[in-house]
Structure formats: C-alpha cells, structure tokens
Amino acid sequence: MSSFSRVRTLWCFVLLLALSAAAQSPPVPTQIPGQNAILMGVAWYPEQWPEPRWEDDLRLMEAADVKVVRIAEFAWSRMEPSEGKYDLDWLERAVNLAAKHHIVSVLGTPTATPPAWLTQKYPDTLRVEPNGQRVTHGNRAHASVSSPRYREFCRRIAEQMARRFGHNPNVVGWQIDNEYGYALMSYDDITRQRFQDWLKAKYKTLDSLNTHWTTAYWSQTYDNWSEIPIPVGGHNPGLMLEWKRFVGHEWTDYQQNEIDVIRKNAESRQFITGNFMGFFDGFDHYEITAPLTFASWDDYVGSGHVDPAFNGLSHDLTRGFKRENFWVMETQPGAVNWHSVNNFLNRGEARAMAWQAIGHGADDVNYWQWRSALNGQEQYHGVLVGADGTPVPFYDEVSTTAQEFAKVESSFRGTVPVSDVALLYSYDSHWAIQFQKHNQNYDDIGVLKNYYRALRQLSQSVDVISAYAPLSGYKLVVAPNLNVLPKDLADHLLEYARNGGNLVLGPRSGMKDEYNALLPQRQPGYFADPLGARVEQFYALEKDVPVPVSGAWGSGTASIWAEQLKTTAPDAEVLLKYGKSNGWLDDQPAAVTRAFGKGRITYIGAVLDDKLTAVAAEWMVQKSGVKAVFGPVPDGVEVSRRTGGGKQVFILINYAPDSRTVTLPHSMKLLLDGKESDKVELPQYGVEVLADTK
Ligand code: GLA
C-alpha cells in the first residue's frame, strides 16, 4: 500500500470512528465534553475558610469521586470588598486548585447577596415589603429586582467574573443568582411604575385594559395608568394574573442582564443555568428558562422521607421546562435546617434519590453543602464534612454513589428519557385556581400528581410539559387543570386531537381567557362543541362528603370538586355518572368522551379517588396504545428509562420497606453488579442500572 493510500485509509478509519461516536452520542447540553456523562458535585464555599485548608477539602472530594464544585454564589463581599474594587484572585486560585483534583467549577453570580457597603450606600437597592417597610441588611434576597441601580451593580460583578473566568478551561458553566430571590418583589414606586409601563406596552389603551378586566365591576375603572396598584391579594383576578406575569418578566429580564454580560465575555462552551425549585410558582418557569442552556433545580425533601411519585414528578417538571435533560444543582445531604422537623433521610435514601434523578434525566447531582460554615444562618444543615473538617458518616453514602456514577457513566452518554405520555402544566391556570380556589382543599398540583402517579405506573415514562409545547409526538396528552384556556391554546390542543391524538382534560378546564376573565361560552369553552358536552354547573364538595360515581371505569367517589356535565351531541359517550348526592348531581354525567377528527377528546369533571383515577388511566393508555417502557415491576419499585445513540438504560429503585425481586423482560447487563441476569433482587432503597443490549 502506498503511503498515500495508507494515509487515506487511516483518515477513512478516523472519520468512521468519529461518525459512529456521533451516532452513539448525540450531544446533550447537560453533559460536559471531556467529563463523565453523569456527575456528582457539592456546593463549596472556599471564601469561608483559610486558604491552606482548601487542598484538604479538595482531596477529600476527589477521594469521594466528586467531580463538580459550585462556588461563589454568595461571595460578593469577598469579590468586591468595596465599591469598584474587585478581588477575584482567590477565586481563580480555588478554581485552579479544584482542577488539580480533577474537579470542574460552576460559578454562581453572587447577586442574591449584595454586600453591606452597597445596600448602606444605596438603600434604594433594598426591597420594600408590602407594608411599606424597607428590609434590613443581613439576610439574602434583600435587593429589589426592579431597581435599575441594583441591576447595574449586578451587571458589573457578573462582567468582572465573566472576564476573568469566561475562558478558564476549568470553569464549565454559570449559575445566575441563587433561586432568583424566591421571586420576592419590592413594593416601591419604581416597581409600580415599571408594572404600569409593562401593562401599557401590553394593553396599549386603558379602554382595552378596563374591558378585559371588567373594571366596571366595583367601580375599578382606570382613567390613568398611574392609578393601577400593585395587588397585594384580594384584587381583581385580571390584575392579579398580570402581576404574576410581570413578576416573571422582571426576573427574566434581571436574569438576561447577567446572561448578556456573561455571553459577551465567555466561551460558548460554558453553560448558563439557574437553580429553580420544582413546583415553586413565583414565576412562569417556561419563560424564565427559555434563554438558559438548561434548567437545574434544588431537590429538597425537607421533612419526612422522599415521596418517589412527587419527587419524580418534580424532576419531570424540571426536564419539561426546556424539554431537555437537567441538573440537580442542590440536594440535601441527609437533612436540612429549615423545616419543622429536620429529620435525616434513612441510610440509602439519598443514594436512591440521586439515582432517581439520573433516571428522570438529570446529568449531575450536587449536595448542598460540603462543610458547615462555623457561623451564619445554616449551622445545623446537613453536610459531608463537619465543622472539624473530617467526613461525617453521610460522606460514605455520597462517595459510594459517586463511584457508581463514575463506573457506569458511559452508558448514559447521549441518553435522555423519551415518553409517549405528556401531562400538561400551565402557570396561568395554576395561579388562576390559586387566586380563587372555591374549595380550600382544591390542590391543582395534587390533582396533577394523582394523574401522574397513575400514568407513570402504567407507562413508566411521563413528560410534564407546557400546555403550549409541541404535542405531535405523544400518543396521550392529559391536562388535569387547564383553567385558563384561550383560543390559541384551544386551537393548539384541538389540532393535536384532530390529527389523531388522545386528549384528556380534567376538572376546571376551559373556564377563563388569557386575561383571567370568564369565557363567554359555557365551560369547557372552546372545547364544548368538539367534545359535544358542557359543564352545566360546578360544585365545591363538602369535606368528608364524597359523591359516588360509577360507569365504564367501575365505581368509586369524587371529592372536593364535581362538575355536572351534559352531552350536547348524540355521539358523546358518558363514561361516568354521579350517584345520589346533592340532588343536582344525581345521575348526571361526570366524564364524557367523543371521537374528534382522527383522535379523541375526553373530559373528566371531578376529582376522582385514587382507584378510579388508576382505572381511568388504564383506559387512557389502552385507548391510545401506550405501552410500559420496561414491563411489570413489583409494588414499590420505580423504573426509569433513558435512551439515545442506540442505547437503552433502565434504572430500578426499590422504595418498599422490604426487598423486592424484579423479573426482567429478558436478560440484561446489571451495570452496578457487573453481571448479566434476567432477575434483580433489590433491598429497601436498592438500586440497579440495566443496560439493555437486545
Ligand atoms: C437553598 C439554597 C442554598 C441553601 C439550601 C439549604 O436551596 O439555594 O443556598 O440555603 O437551600 O437547604
């Protein structure tokens, strides 16, 4: 072979290798090139410790297979000790020292904790409470998100950090702020003016605003934009919903201020994320996560023990923000310090939680925090290393889990959860229901969770996504509480059903337009005609007086909420009817279904008990041809699946108090055990990771 053909052959070989690697591993933004596909990390605060101590900490981290530190998110007073005087040398030393121990850094911008010199010199940067009092310095999230002056300080510190670290190979990404100040707002003149300006930009004329909010009611008519108040509860539902949206706009804008300056100064390989909080509802997370590389969340149990269904739902919610894998930026090392009873998770429970996160699409799990600060508000919080600088017993559990991550990581490269079932979530609907619950026991997230639990058990993979997300890939779409259902959203959902989708709407759906005004047609609004049925009247049910329901799904009860339905089309099929109740509901339809286009629309007008919800879910998956992604597992065992690049990986976790045997659909590779088997034995909190090569 000539040297030319040898080179050509070699090149072809290299190309083939590259192509096959690309086919195996589509890039997932949560997986860092050059790093393990799944990572374990900790929140580390070098600024709290003498520098000679750092290396001991990093050595202990490295020994535990910790690969990531998130740092600096509260270190503003250390990075800018006085106005305009920056000191980032120590941080660079910390980042570089971490790298020496094969640990990469995520830098948090410190804007949740402005330093004392700043708030002292510029008190207008501090938030004003609804009662008119300015907050004092000394806690966190004490600045006003709407203060232009504060934003400028945030921009400057983020700029300094990005200039210094935007090209540092050991900095893999950024976290903006910390938990976005719990969405707290300042009730000051600047904020109010910004709110009014924002309303003006949206409504253009006061006439339009007055009409949409029906301000003729209780003489609320506004003649001037400056008359519009910041709602503090008990206000017009239109005003209250717009305020929530404005809050989201302000935090998104605040975030963008920092994103812009980081993007300008940093390499594009560095990701930008924010650490969110599951179902925290301070702002619309679909909006605020849009400009981020990926979403992250802080997964805390607080009191008690992990509820796998709710925790799984929260993971899936976070994955749904951007319909991408995500990170768990913080999770509890055993216990927190902020709940009523800060009990410790059982031994093995945190490991189960870490693997659950991976199963639901997390590619990194970080413990908050590495070591207890000697003073400060969180002295009692769980840690990996005690105040004395030596590992606490929990360190071993993290270390075991991190070693497992490192051992099996390559099986997860390029993989993501893929589902045939979507649950729809909408902040507008959630807020609208929260403003006027009508029954104090109505819990829309609880209703979502009931459907999730039932559907997850049957399908073993559920996406939780925005009601506006693309739906064509799903066999079944369930929207339990779509209270705010304007025309554009109705069209989007109807198109899905028309093209063959199976759409299920739950109670309180289709009542409001985008201004939180009642739709001028009977509930479920734009769905009344396609469904061939409508809500005649709704009822908040008395506590402990459940209503019997029966029909195609068997018999059971409805509680908290019941809607009396009426069919208007001959081919609308009644699936459930109420039994003897308040006279109004007796013998009336509770659930209706009708073929629509190539698909189907179903409306369930009551909060059903768990058993009925489970049978309803069985009916839904059967009608839509949804199959379990794995197959039967015993009670108490959760299975998750990630796929991609020709790989299929399952994670089995046993949450039952005793051991469980799982029979696999066929023999698979048990990655943690390192053997091939068609059976897995799991003790309580036992985990196995399966590579399906068939
Ligand atoms: C939050 C914060 C952390 C820390 C933990 C304690 O998630 O982001 O800074 O206070 O709670 O649980």
XYZ file of C-alpha atoms and ligand atoms in Angstrom:
706
model
C 0.000 0.000 0.000
C 1.375 3.415 -0.946
C 1.878 5.875 1.821
C -0.899 7.972 0.219
C -3.441 5.117 0.401
C -2.266 4.360 3.918
C -2.998 7.930 4.970
C -6.328 7.806 3.124
C -7.277 4.530 4.836
C -6.306 5.987 8.162
C -8.407 9.083 7.529
C -11.387 6.972 6.496
C -10.977 4.996 9.679
C -10.806 8.152 11.795
C -13.852 9.530 10.004
C -15.785 6.321 10.552
C -14.846 6.356 14.218
C -15.956 9.973 14.532
C -19.216 9.251 12.707
C -20.006 6.231 14.823
C -19.164 8.161 18.001
C -21.511 10.913 16.846
C -24.242 8.352 16.100
C -23.813 6.842 19.533
C -23.676 10.096 21.403
C -25.875 12.918 20.255
C -24.804 15.934 22.278
C -26.903 16.580 25.340
C -26.277 20.125 26.675
C -26.205 18.898 30.277
C -23.246 16.621 29.546
C -19.917 18.391 29.528
C -17.491 17.419 26.766
C -14.428 15.788 28.290
C -16.231 14.995 31.552
C -18.149 11.942 32.676
C -21.677 11.819 31.270
C -23.173 11.823 34.774
C -21.509 13.766 37.552
C -21.618 14.220 41.294
C -20.813 17.551 42.932
C -21.017 19.733 46.017
C -21.577 23.365 46.941
C -18.242 24.574 48.255
C -17.547 27.912 49.928
C -13.760 28.463 49.902
C -14.324 32.093 50.932
C -15.414 30.853 54.363
C -12.146 29.024 55.084
C -8.453 29.823 55.366
C -6.737 29.077 52.093
C -4.353 26.432 53.472
C -7.419 24.327 54.257
C -8.706 24.218 50.661
C -6.472 21.420 49.480
C -7.621 19.109 52.305
C -11.218 19.680 51.261
C -10.469 19.050 47.610
C -8.502 15.921 48.437
C -11.492 14.580 50.365
C -13.773 15.472 47.464
C -11.533 13.767 44.947
C -11.376 10.661 47.130
C -15.175 10.574 47.052
C -15.297 10.891 43.246
C -16.819 14.360 43.491
C -16.285 15.943 40.072
C -18.002 19.340 40.339
C -17.986 22.256 42.750
C -20.439 25.099 42.547
C -18.820 28.130 44.059
C -19.010 31.875 44.657
C -22.774 32.339 44.560
C -22.776 34.188 47.868
C -19.234 35.602 47.790
C -19.898 39.157 46.631
C -18.362 40.864 49.667
C -15.206 38.824 49.073
C -15.107 39.522 45.325
C -15.904 43.236 45.625
C -14.886 44.254 49.144
C -15.615 47.899 48.386
C -17.290 49.678 45.518
C -15.443 49.055 42.257
C -12.502 47.258 43.948
C -12.566 43.702 42.721
C -10.578 40.767 44.026
C -11.022 37.574 42.058
C -7.506 36.198 42.551
C -8.565 33.978 45.434
C -11.397 32.547 43.332
C -9.051 31.803 40.488
C -6.743 30.018 42.902
C -9.713 27.993 44.202
C -10.846 27.068 40.671
C -7.342 26.054 39.662
C -6.739 24.066 42.808
C -10.019 22.215 42.273
C -8.890 21.405 38.730
C -5.712 19.905 40.135
C -8.020 17.441 41.866
C -9.966 16.772 38.647
C -12.881 18.860 39.791
C -14.524 21.385 37.488
C -16.223 24.546 38.708
C -19.619 26.083 38.151
C -19.565 29.750 39.104
C -22.591 31.308 40.703
C -23.087 35.028 40.277
C -23.452 36.418 43.801
C -26.411 38.673 43.163
C -28.683 37.048 45.773
C -26.439 38.636 48.425
C -25.412 42.241 47.794
C -22.720 43.365 50.241
C -23.342 45.722 53.159
C -21.419 48.653 51.625
C -23.777 48.541 48.637
C -27.077 48.466 50.486
C -25.809 51.001 53.023
C -24.703 53.499 50.407
C -27.657 52.874 48.082
C -30.610 51.965 50.297
C -32.928 52.227 47.294
C -31.499 48.876 46.142
C -33.172 47.181 49.114
C -36.620 45.668 48.741
C -39.702 47.284 50.235
C -42.189 44.892 51.835
C -45.916 45.146 51.018
C -46.361 47.001 54.332
C -44.061 49.763 53.078
C -41.026 48.845 55.197
C -37.619 48.519 53.594
C -35.909 45.238 54.511
C -32.733 45.428 56.528
C -29.371 44.037 55.511
C -28.189 40.661 56.799
C -30.301 38.035 55.128
C -30.341 37.225 51.409
C -32.636 38.106 48.522
C -32.842 41.551 50.070
C -32.357 43.576 46.899
C -35.047 44.863 44.563
C -35.124 43.014 41.247
C -36.625 46.100 39.620
C -34.009 48.587 40.792
C -32.032 49.834 37.760
C -29.207 50.791 40.125
C -29.103 47.295 41.570
C -29.142 45.758 38.110
C -26.140 47.860 37.169
C -24.166 46.557 40.160
C -25.188 43.014 39.195
C -24.036 43.581 35.649
C -20.657 44.864 36.802
C -19.855 41.980 39.136
C -21.025 39.418 36.554
C -18.863 41.177 33.970
C -15.798 41.038 36.201
C -16.346 37.338 36.789
C -17.000 36.558 33.129
C -13.895 38.469 32.019
C -11.773 36.590 34.473
C -13.297 33.120 34.062
C -15.002 33.142 30.678
C -12.002 31.403 29.112
C -10.903 29.345 32.072
C -10.937 25.711 30.884
C -11.839 24.529 34.376
C -14.998 26.593 34.560
C -17.706 24.614 32.790
C -20.632 26.897 33.383
C -22.535 29.533 35.275
C -25.443 29.700 37.632
C -27.184 33.066 37.645
C -28.094 34.366 41.097
C -29.470 31.825 43.565
C -33.049 30.637 43.379
C -33.967 34.071 41.980
C -34.796 35.668 45.299
C -37.829 33.400 45.737
C -39.431 35.818 43.243
C -39.815 38.393 46.035
C -40.700 41.813 44.727
C -40.221 45.312 46.018
C -43.416 47.251 46.665
C -41.876 50.606 45.858
C -42.579 53.391 43.401
C -40.026 52.200 40.851
C -41.579 48.737 40.690
C -45.083 50.132 40.494
C -44.123 52.443 37.661
C -42.453 49.581 35.794
C -45.578 47.467 36.265
C -47.741 50.245 34.864
C -45.381 50.720 31.906
C -45.414 46.988 31.259
C -49.227 46.978 31.283
C -49.274 49.928 28.932
C -46.974 48.144 26.495
C -49.248 45.110 26.579
C -52.727 46.676 26.503
C -51.888 49.852 24.581
C -55.063 51.599 25.747
C -56.787 51.889 29.102
C -60.019 51.058 27.329
C -58.661 47.679 26.409
C -57.404 47.052 29.943
C -60.674 48.208 31.502
C -62.638 45.929 29.192
C -60.519 42.825 29.732
C -60.519 43.278 33.492
C -64.218 44.232 33.614
C -63.298 47.194 35.780
C -66.871 48.470 35.669
C -67.263 45.903 38.424
C -66.869 47.606 41.844
C -66.001 50.885 40.175
C -62.455 49.847 39.356
C -62.249 51.772 36.072
C -58.796 53.327 35.495
C -58.515 56.750 33.840
C -54.789 56.915 34.144
C -52.069 54.231 34.061
C -50.614 55.661 37.254
C -53.764 54.670 39.165
C -53.136 50.957 38.764
C -51.957 49.422 42.028
C -49.645 46.535 42.775
C -52.060 43.854 44.004
C -51.468 42.561 47.484
C -54.197 39.917 47.483
C -57.957 40.150 47.110
C -57.667 42.215 43.938
C -59.229 41.854 40.517
C -58.268 38.421 39.025
C -57.162 40.124 35.796
C -54.824 42.441 37.698
C -53.536 39.608 39.868
C -52.686 37.372 36.902
C -50.921 40.222 35.109
C -48.912 40.964 38.248
C -47.698 37.352 38.310
C -46.702 37.660 34.680
C -44.959 40.948 35.385
C -43.001 39.321 38.233
C -41.872 36.648 35.766
C -40.946 39.314 33.263
C -38.880 41.218 35.841
C -36.908 38.161 36.964
C -36.391 37.031 33.371
C -35.148 40.492 32.494
C -32.928 40.591 35.579
C -31.501 37.223 34.561
C -30.937 38.448 30.997
C -28.894 41.383 32.289
C -26.357 38.888 33.627
C -26.656 36.405 30.763
C -25.810 39.165 28.263
C -22.628 40.193 30.009
C -21.514 36.605 30.570
C -22.212 35.605 26.980
C -20.280 38.611 25.757
C -17.196 37.654 27.724
C -17.308 33.883 27.992
C -16.755 30.995 25.618
C -19.953 29.487 24.321
C -18.983 26.062 25.678
C -19.702 27.409 29.185
C -23.337 26.724 30.001
C -25.626 29.148 31.784
C -28.294 27.832 34.114
C -30.360 28.885 37.119
C -31.273 26.793 40.175
C -35.055 26.510 40.351
C -37.230 24.875 42.966
C -39.577 22.298 41.480
C -43.180 23.472 41.798
C -42.243 26.842 43.274
C -44.697 29.105 41.461
C -43.216 32.596 41.787
C -42.830 32.922 38.041
C -43.500 31.051 34.826
C -40.556 28.684 34.521
C -41.152 28.053 30.817
C -40.472 31.736 30.269
C -37.512 32.199 32.597
C -35.660 29.057 31.476
C -36.035 29.861 27.770
C -32.725 31.787 27.474
C -30.749 29.303 29.612
C -28.614 26.449 28.291
C -30.510 24.058 30.528
C -32.596 24.098 33.707
C -31.430 22.979 37.142
C -33.300 22.533 40.365
C -32.748 22.194 44.082
C -34.285 18.921 45.215
C -35.049 19.040 48.944
C -37.328 16.644 50.814
C -37.408 18.905 53.883
C -39.297 16.934 56.489
C -40.145 13.223 56.357
C -38.985 10.960 53.559
C -38.869 11.049 49.817
C -42.195 10.577 48.051
C -40.942 8.950 44.849
C -44.029 9.961 42.855
C -43.828 13.624 43.824
C -40.063 13.759 43.504
C -40.256 12.022 40.129
C -42.938 14.468 39.058
C -40.755 17.408 40.108
C -37.824 16.015 38.113
C -40.076 15.556 35.103
C -41.461 19.065 35.547
C -37.907 20.450 35.502
C -36.985 18.348 32.467
C -40.102 19.729 30.788
C -39.102 23.384 31.277
C -36.838 23.153 28.267
C -37.700 19.604 27.198
C -34.066 18.724 27.861
C -32.073 16.885 30.484
C -31.315 18.964 33.561
C -29.075 19.191 36.645
C -29.907 18.798 40.306
C -27.887 21.784 41.416
C -28.544 21.127 45.104
C -29.885 18.265 47.153
C -29.854 17.536 50.850
C -27.010 15.652 52.463
C -29.324 13.811 54.848
C -31.101 16.733 56.494
C -31.976 20.377 56.014
C -32.245 23.037 58.714
C -35.326 24.944 57.578
C -38.249 22.592 58.144
C -40.481 21.932 61.137
C -38.689 18.659 61.879
C -35.371 18.355 60.097
C -35.112 14.585 60.265
C -32.323 12.767 58.469
C -33.039 10.668 55.382
C -32.658 6.960 56.078
C -29.402 5.332 55.187
C -29.512 4.591 51.450
C -32.390 7.001 50.770
C -30.170 9.767 49.381
C -28.444 7.278 47.083
C -31.871 6.168 45.826
C -32.759 9.831 45.277
C -29.554 10.502 43.359
C -30.232 7.580 41.038
C -33.858 8.607 40.664
C -32.654 11.998 39.473
C -30.460 10.346 36.843
C -33.334 8.079 35.761
C -35.541 11.104 35.190
C -32.937 12.914 33.106
C -30.502 14.636 35.483
C -26.852 14.514 34.420
C -25.432 15.955 37.623
C -26.389 15.786 41.293
C -24.792 18.245 43.762
C -25.030 18.128 47.523
C -25.594 21.318 49.451
C -23.257 21.785 51.189
C -19.776 20.398 51.555
C -18.931 21.635 55.048
C -20.828 23.511 57.771
C -19.927 27.174 57.979
C -18.865 27.925 61.524
C -21.432 30.677 61.795
C -24.290 32.013 59.714
C -27.915 31.005 59.444
C -27.423 27.375 58.397
C -25.222 25.838 61.092
C -27.481 22.813 61.567
C -27.805 21.891 57.899
C -26.625 18.505 56.617
C -23.088 18.333 55.201
C -20.458 15.873 54.004
C -17.726 17.256 56.247
C -18.287 18.540 59.766
C -17.110 21.764 61.346
C -13.985 19.850 62.437
C -13.052 19.250 58.809
C -13.452 15.468 58.830
C -16.098 13.452 56.978
C -19.423 12.752 58.701
C -20.998 9.295 58.180
C -23.078 10.592 55.241
C -19.869 11.236 53.254
C -19.592 7.481 52.613
C -23.024 7.293 51.019
C -22.174 10.128 48.656
C -18.843 8.554 47.906
C -20.436 5.161 47.117
C -22.973 6.801 44.823
C -20.367 8.971 43.120
C -18.204 5.923 42.487
C -21.201 4.194 40.930
C -21.827 7.229 38.739
C -18.213 7.122 37.599
C -18.362 3.384 36.947
C -21.413 3.380 34.680
C -21.332 6.907 33.259
C -20.525 5.956 29.682
C -23.829 4.074 29.391
C -25.647 7.381 29.891
C -23.790 9.439 27.316
C -26.232 10.927 24.853
C -29.261 9.395 26.559
C -32.497 11.112 27.581
C -35.905 9.963 28.848
C -38.404 9.585 25.993
C -42.140 9.300 26.696
C -45.363 8.625 24.820
C -47.425 10.335 27.516
C -47.437 14.052 28.306
C -49.022 15.809 31.231
C -49.663 19.487 30.586
C -48.882 22.182 33.102
C -49.721 25.870 32.959
C -48.679 28.567 35.407
C -51.567 30.783 34.320
C -54.055 28.045 35.187
C -52.298 27.230 38.438
C -52.363 30.874 39.534
C -55.947 31.410 38.406
C -57.080 28.447 40.527
C -54.940 29.533 43.472
C -56.485 33.027 43.420
C -59.995 31.572 43.644
C -59.814 28.033 44.910
C -63.516 27.930 45.632
C -62.788 24.925 47.780
C -59.854 25.490 50.090
C -58.986 21.809 49.674
C -58.643 22.077 45.913
C -55.000 21.372 45.157
C -54.333 21.525 41.432
C -50.790 20.186 41.876
C -52.266 17.314 43.918
C -54.664 16.548 41.046
C -51.735 16.652 38.621
C -49.840 14.314 40.912
C -52.725 11.820 41.052
C -52.778 11.568 37.278
C -49.008 11.450 37.153
C -48.822 8.628 39.662
C -51.373 6.525 37.775
C -49.972 7.232 34.312
C -46.354 6.850 35.391
C -47.047 3.451 36.867
C -48.604 2.220 33.632
C -46.313 3.823 31.063
C -43.165 4.101 33.231
C -42.217 7.343 31.499
C -44.136 10.627 31.503
C -43.182 14.068 30.228
C -44.549 17.090 32.074
C -44.584 19.990 29.664
C -46.056 23.381 28.956
C -49.557 23.316 27.521
C -48.083 25.236 24.569
C -45.318 22.693 23.854
C -45.347 20.686 20.607
C -47.557 17.625 21.115
C -47.469 15.678 17.880
C -45.014 13.056 19.205
C -47.292 11.960 22.052
C -49.861 9.163 21.996
C -51.640 10.532 25.037
C -51.866 14.072 26.418
C -53.552 14.751 29.758
C -54.265 18.271 31.041
C -55.761 17.962 34.511
C -56.440 21.633 35.354
C -56.353 23.808 32.253
C -58.431 26.588 33.776
C -57.030 29.378 31.576
C -57.661 28.129 28.064
C -57.678 30.939 25.499
C -58.421 30.405 21.825
C -54.817 29.979 20.674
C -54.209 27.270 23.267
C -57.510 25.562 22.451
C -56.565 25.567 18.751
C -53.195 24.038 19.591
C -54.802 21.220 21.594
C -57.612 20.663 19.113
C -55.103 20.299 16.320
C -53.361 17.579 18.312
C -56.628 15.646 18.740
C -57.758 16.294 15.185
C -54.545 14.720 13.910
C -55.053 11.540 15.900
C -54.024 12.470 19.437
C -55.798 11.347 22.582
C -56.534 14.418 24.667
C -57.916 14.272 28.201
C -58.990 17.406 30.081
C -59.535 17.387 33.821
C -61.773 19.443 36.116
C -61.902 23.234 35.948
C -60.625 23.233 32.377
C -61.674 25.730 29.755
C -63.137 28.380 32.026
C -61.001 31.513 31.541
C -59.424 33.540 28.781
C -55.873 34.874 28.879
C -56.951 37.902 30.949
C -58.384 35.598 33.602
C -61.874 36.669 32.560
C -64.620 34.073 32.322
C -65.073 32.841 28.776
C -68.397 33.987 27.401
C -69.263 30.391 26.493
C -70.014 27.571 28.893
C -67.090 25.527 30.239
C -65.019 23.905 28.737
C -65.099 26.942 26.477
C -63.692 26.277 23.018
C -63.956 22.550 23.742
C -67.703 22.479 24.387
C -68.565 21.901 20.702
C -65.790 19.457 19.792
C -66.490 17.452 22.955
C -70.232 17.526 22.404
C -70.731 18.233 26.074
C -70.628 21.119 28.521
C -70.467 21.896 32.199
C -73.905 22.824 33.471
C -72.825 23.777 36.979
C -69.817 23.217 39.235
C -69.859 22.268 42.928
C -67.301 22.541 45.690
C -67.915 19.361 47.660
C -68.139 19.381 51.421
C -65.274 17.877 53.311
C -65.791 14.214 54.120
C -68.938 14.030 51.964
C -67.699 12.212 48.858
C -70.051 11.730 45.935
C -70.495 8.230 44.485
C -69.555 7.857 40.802
C -69.801 4.843 38.554
C -69.661 3.817 34.934
C -67.202 2.432 32.420
C -64.339 2.743 34.911
C -66.134 0.953 37.751
C -67.384 2.595 40.933
C -65.756 4.976 43.335
C -66.088 8.500 44.636
C -65.479 12.097 43.713
C -64.451 14.584 46.362
C -63.541 18.289 46.647
C -64.838 19.189 43.165
C -67.592 17.940 40.881
C -68.933 19.345 37.637
C -72.354 18.418 36.365
C -71.898 17.657 32.673
C -74.463 17.477 29.899
C -73.986 15.928 26.481
C -74.999 18.027 23.503
C -74.001 15.664 20.684
C -75.555 12.231 20.165
C -72.180 10.530 19.776
C -70.717 11.938 23.002
C -70.296 8.949 25.271
C -70.843 9.253 29.027
C -68.087 7.360 30.833
C -69.041 8.132 34.425
C -72.155 9.326 36.211
C -72.647 10.659 39.726
C -74.776 8.658 42.136
C -77.090 10.084 44.770
C -75.671 13.328 46.067
C -76.910 16.905 46.437
C -79.856 16.438 44.119
C -78.204 18.495 41.361
C -75.543 15.937 40.590
C -77.704 12.832 40.985
C -77.487 10.617 37.914
C -75.710 13.338 35.897
C -72.609 12.747 33.709
C -69.194 13.201 35.371
C -66.955 12.186 32.447
C -67.574 12.284 28.717
C -65.593 11.204 25.667
C -66.043 11.781 21.962
C -64.104 10.928 18.819
C -62.762 14.095 17.230
C -61.034 14.193 13.831
C -58.639 11.255 13.805
C -58.343 11.380 17.593
C -60.416 11.765 20.711
C -61.283 14.286 23.420
C -62.244 13.221 26.925
C -63.374 15.469 29.754
C -63.348 14.391 33.405
C -65.268 16.878 35.543
C -64.459 15.645 39.044
C -61.558 14.921 41.362
C -61.701 11.121 41.405
C -60.407 8.845 44.134
C -57.076 7.102 43.558
C -58.580 3.798 42.468
C -60.864 5.373 39.889
C -58.028 7.581 38.671
C -55.962 4.433 38.179
C -58.706 2.736 36.138
C -59.272 5.933 34.159
C -55.541 5.996 33.422
C -55.691 2.360 32.275
C -58.488 3.282 29.900
C -56.450 6.227 28.587
C -53.299 4.232 27.882
C -55.301 1.425 26.262
C -57.221 3.826 24.020
C -54.012 5.482 22.909
C -51.853 2.374 22.544
C -49.299 3.398 25.180
C -47.103 0.539 26.427
C -44.928 0.309 29.519
C -41.331 1.090 28.561
C -39.980 -1.782 30.665
C -42.724 -4.160 31.816
C -44.223 -5.219 35.119
C -42.350 -4.325 38.317
C -43.448 -5.177 41.867
C -45.175 -2.583 44.066
C -42.769 -0.048 45.495
C -40.264 -0.372 42.662
C -39.758 2.539 40.296
C -38.307 2.024 36.852
C -36.967 4.764 34.591
C -35.586 4.592 31.117
C -33.079 6.681 29.174
C -32.397 6.112 25.509
C -30.212 7.585 22.803
C -27.459 6.738 20.365
C -28.656 3.141 20.129
C -28.517 2.703 23.903
C -31.309 1.837 26.284
C -30.615 2.071 30.028
C -33.052 1.297 32.838
C -32.780 2.275 36.489
C -34.647 0.206 39.064
C -35.140 1.537 42.610
C -36.949 -0.183 45.433
C -38.712 2.213 47.828
C -40.698 -0.566 49.558
C -39.712 -1.281 53.171
C -38.650 -4.833 52.319
C -36.801 -6.421 49.451
C -38.278 -6.988 46.003
C -37.413 -9.295 43.147
C -37.777 -7.828 39.674
C -38.056 -10.210 36.759
C -36.588 -8.550 33.687
C -38.284 -8.820 30.280
C -35.105 -10.579 29.130
C -31.569 -10.950 30.283
C -29.733 -7.604 30.630
C -26.375 -6.367 31.850
C -26.529 -5.308 35.502
C -24.091 -2.428 35.411
C -23.636 -1.924 39.150
C -23.305 -5.648 39.833
C -21.290 -6.213 36.694
C -23.097 -9.392 35.631
C -25.747 -10.500 33.129
C -29.088 -11.633 34.540
C -32.833 -11.809 33.955
C -33.627 -11.113 37.593
C -32.715 -8.382 40.092
C -33.002 -8.579 43.857
C -33.410 -5.166 45.496
C -33.349 -4.464 49.242
C -35.061 -1.296 50.527
C -33.522 1.669 48.673
C -31.717 -0.844 46.472
C -30.724 0.396 43.010
C -29.704 -1.390 39.843
C -28.777 0.061 36.486
C -29.514 -2.141 33.484
C -28.059 -1.891 30.027
C -30.442 -3.411 27.512
C -28.355 -4.671 24.645
C -31.118 -6.692 22.935
C -31.411 26.567 49.205
C -30.256 27.482 48.875
C -28.956 27.079 49.493
C -29.157 26.593 50.900
C -30.128 25.451 50.904
C -30.335 24.847 52.266
O -31.677 25.645 48.267
O -30.067 27.615 47.484
O -28.113 28.210 49.485
O -29.627 27.631 51.694
O -31.374 25.927 50.449
O -31.225 23.768 52.226
